GROMACS .gro file of C-alpha atoms in nm:
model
  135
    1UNK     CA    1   0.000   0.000   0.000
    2UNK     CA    2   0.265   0.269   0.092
    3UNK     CA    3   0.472   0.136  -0.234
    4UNK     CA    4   0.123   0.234  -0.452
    5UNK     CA    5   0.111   0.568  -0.235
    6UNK     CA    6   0.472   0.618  -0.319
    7UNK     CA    7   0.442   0.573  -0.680
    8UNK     CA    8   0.147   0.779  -0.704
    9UNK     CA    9   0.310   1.098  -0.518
   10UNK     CA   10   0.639   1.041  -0.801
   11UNK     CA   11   0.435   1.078  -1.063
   12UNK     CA   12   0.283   1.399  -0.960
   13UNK     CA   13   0.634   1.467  -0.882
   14UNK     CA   14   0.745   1.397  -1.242
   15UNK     CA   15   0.473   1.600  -1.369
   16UNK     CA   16   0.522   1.940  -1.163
   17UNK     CA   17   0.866   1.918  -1.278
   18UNK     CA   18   0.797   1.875  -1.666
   19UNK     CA   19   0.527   2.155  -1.610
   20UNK     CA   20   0.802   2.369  -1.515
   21UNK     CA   21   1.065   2.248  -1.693
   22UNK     CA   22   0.872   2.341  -2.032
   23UNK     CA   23   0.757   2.704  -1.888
   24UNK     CA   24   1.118   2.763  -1.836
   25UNK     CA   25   1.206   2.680  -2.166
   26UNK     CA   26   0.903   2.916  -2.309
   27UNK     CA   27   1.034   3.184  -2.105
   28UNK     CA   28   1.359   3.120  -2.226
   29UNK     CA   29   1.327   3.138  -2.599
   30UNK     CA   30   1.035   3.430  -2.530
   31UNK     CA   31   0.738   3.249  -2.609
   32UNK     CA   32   0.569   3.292  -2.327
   33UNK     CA   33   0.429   3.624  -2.509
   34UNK     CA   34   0.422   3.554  -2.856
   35UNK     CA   35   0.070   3.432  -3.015
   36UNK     CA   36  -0.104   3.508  -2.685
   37UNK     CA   37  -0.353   3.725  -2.802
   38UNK     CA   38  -0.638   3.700  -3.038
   39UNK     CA   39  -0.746   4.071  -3.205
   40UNK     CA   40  -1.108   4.071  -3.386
   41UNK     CA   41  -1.289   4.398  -3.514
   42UNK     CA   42  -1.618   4.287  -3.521
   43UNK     CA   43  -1.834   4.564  -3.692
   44UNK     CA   44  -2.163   4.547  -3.627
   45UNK     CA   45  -2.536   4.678  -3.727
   46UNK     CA   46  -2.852   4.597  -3.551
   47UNK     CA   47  -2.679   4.202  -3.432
   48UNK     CA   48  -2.836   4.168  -3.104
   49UNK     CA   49  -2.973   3.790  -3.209
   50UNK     CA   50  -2.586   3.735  -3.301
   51UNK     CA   51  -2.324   3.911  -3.078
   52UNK     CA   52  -2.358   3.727  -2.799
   53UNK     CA   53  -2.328   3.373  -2.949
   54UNK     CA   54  -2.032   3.549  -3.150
   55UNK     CA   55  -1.843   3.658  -2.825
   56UNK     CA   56  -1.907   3.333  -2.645
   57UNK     CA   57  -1.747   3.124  -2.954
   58UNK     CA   58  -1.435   3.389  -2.915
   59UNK     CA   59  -1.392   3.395  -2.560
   60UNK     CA   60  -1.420   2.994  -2.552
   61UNK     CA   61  -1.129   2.964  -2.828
   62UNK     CA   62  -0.930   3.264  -2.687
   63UNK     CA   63  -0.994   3.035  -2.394
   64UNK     CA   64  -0.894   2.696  -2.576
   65UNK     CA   65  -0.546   2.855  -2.684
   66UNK     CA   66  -0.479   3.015  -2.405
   67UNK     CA   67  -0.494   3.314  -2.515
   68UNK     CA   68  -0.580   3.665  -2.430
   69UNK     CA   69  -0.911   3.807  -2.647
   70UNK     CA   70  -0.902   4.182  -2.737
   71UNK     CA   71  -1.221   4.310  -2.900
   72UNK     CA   72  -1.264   4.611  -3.099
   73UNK     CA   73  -1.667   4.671  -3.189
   74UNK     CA   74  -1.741   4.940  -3.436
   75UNK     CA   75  -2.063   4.990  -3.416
   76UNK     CA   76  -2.283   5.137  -3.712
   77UNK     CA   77  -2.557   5.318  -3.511
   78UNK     CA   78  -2.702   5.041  -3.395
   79UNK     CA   79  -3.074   5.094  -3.228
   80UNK     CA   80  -3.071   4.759  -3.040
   81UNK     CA   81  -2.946   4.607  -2.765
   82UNK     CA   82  -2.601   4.494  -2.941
   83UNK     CA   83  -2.382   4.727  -2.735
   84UNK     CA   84  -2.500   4.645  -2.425
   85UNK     CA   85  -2.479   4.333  -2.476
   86UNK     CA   86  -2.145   4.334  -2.563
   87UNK     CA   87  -2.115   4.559  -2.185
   88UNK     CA   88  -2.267   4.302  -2.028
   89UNK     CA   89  -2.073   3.997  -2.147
   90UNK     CA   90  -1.720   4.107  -2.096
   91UNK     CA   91  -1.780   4.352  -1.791
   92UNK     CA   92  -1.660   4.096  -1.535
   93UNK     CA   93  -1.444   3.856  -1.804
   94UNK     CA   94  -1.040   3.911  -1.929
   95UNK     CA   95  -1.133   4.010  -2.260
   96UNK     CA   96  -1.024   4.389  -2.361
   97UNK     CA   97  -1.266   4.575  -2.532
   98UNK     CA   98  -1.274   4.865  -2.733
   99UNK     CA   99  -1.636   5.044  -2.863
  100UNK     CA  100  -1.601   5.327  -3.162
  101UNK     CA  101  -1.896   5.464  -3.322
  102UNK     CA  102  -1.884   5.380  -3.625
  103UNK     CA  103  -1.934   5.783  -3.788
  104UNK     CA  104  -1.621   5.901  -3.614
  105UNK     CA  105  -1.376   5.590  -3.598
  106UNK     CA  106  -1.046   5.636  -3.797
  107UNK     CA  107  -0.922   5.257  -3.940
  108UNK     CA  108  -0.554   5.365  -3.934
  109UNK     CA  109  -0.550   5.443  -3.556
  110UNK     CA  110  -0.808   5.168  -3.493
  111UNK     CA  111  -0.550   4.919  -3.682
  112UNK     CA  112  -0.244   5.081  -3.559
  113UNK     CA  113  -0.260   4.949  -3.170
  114UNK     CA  114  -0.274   4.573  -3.304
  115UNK     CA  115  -0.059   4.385  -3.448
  116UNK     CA  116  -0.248   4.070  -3.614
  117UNK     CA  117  -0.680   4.207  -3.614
  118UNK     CA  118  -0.915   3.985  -3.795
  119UNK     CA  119  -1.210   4.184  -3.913
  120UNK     CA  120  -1.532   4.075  -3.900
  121UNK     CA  121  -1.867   4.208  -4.022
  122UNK     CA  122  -2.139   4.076  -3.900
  123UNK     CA  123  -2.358   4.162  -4.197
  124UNK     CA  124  -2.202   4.044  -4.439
  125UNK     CA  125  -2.200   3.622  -4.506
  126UNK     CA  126  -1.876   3.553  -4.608
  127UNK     CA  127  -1.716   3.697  -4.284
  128UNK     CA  128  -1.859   3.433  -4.115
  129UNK     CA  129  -1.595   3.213  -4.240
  130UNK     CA  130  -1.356   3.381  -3.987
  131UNK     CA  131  -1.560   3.298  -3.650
  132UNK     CA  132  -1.409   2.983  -3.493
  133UNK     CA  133  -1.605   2.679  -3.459
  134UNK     CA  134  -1.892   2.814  -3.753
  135UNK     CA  135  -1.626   2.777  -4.096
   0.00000   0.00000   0.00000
């Protein structure tokens, strides 16, 4: 029984230390930071029935990857509830998000602060493509 015990508590062993023998060697070659962040302008019009499902499918891959999400919504005027619906889903999460009115947002200075953005309109079909887990 303690020889059972004894094996069990080595393997954990084992494992802690290959846990931190490979974040050492991330850290090492720097890429602990590199690829650990997901960038999507979504641009949205009137997408309340979408935008949640939308986030949710971003936040779970960000998630998957272990990633960090950063969310730039440009928003067209919409009249229904997709802004605060975007408020309410990542008020509590770690997902950054940015909101620009659509009338007085600049695409050079909205592009300039990422480095890799995948754009995404939600009105138009063949962005859909670029959602995880739908193309």
């Amino acid at each position: 029984m303690l020889l059972t015990l004894g094996l069990i508590l080595a393997c954990y062993a084992a494992a802690i230390a290959a846990v931190h023998a490979i974040l050492h060697w991330h850290k090492k070659r720097g890429l602990d930071t590199a690829g650990r962040e997901l960038e999507y302008v979504l641009v949205t019009k009137q997408n309340q029935l979408q935008i949640e499902w939308v986030i949710r499918a971003l936040m779970m891959y960000a998630g998957l990857r272990g990633a960090r999400l950063r969310l730039t919504i440009i928003d067209d005027h919409s009249t229904d509830l997709t802004i605060p619906i975007v408020q309410r889903l990542t008020l509590d999460r770690s997902v950054d998000v940015w909101i620009v009115d659509a009338s007085g947002w600049d695409p050079v200075a909205v592009m300039q602060h990422m480095r890799h953005p995948i754009r995404i309109r939600l009105n138009e079909a063949e962005d859909w493509a670029k959602i995880p887990f739908v193309g």
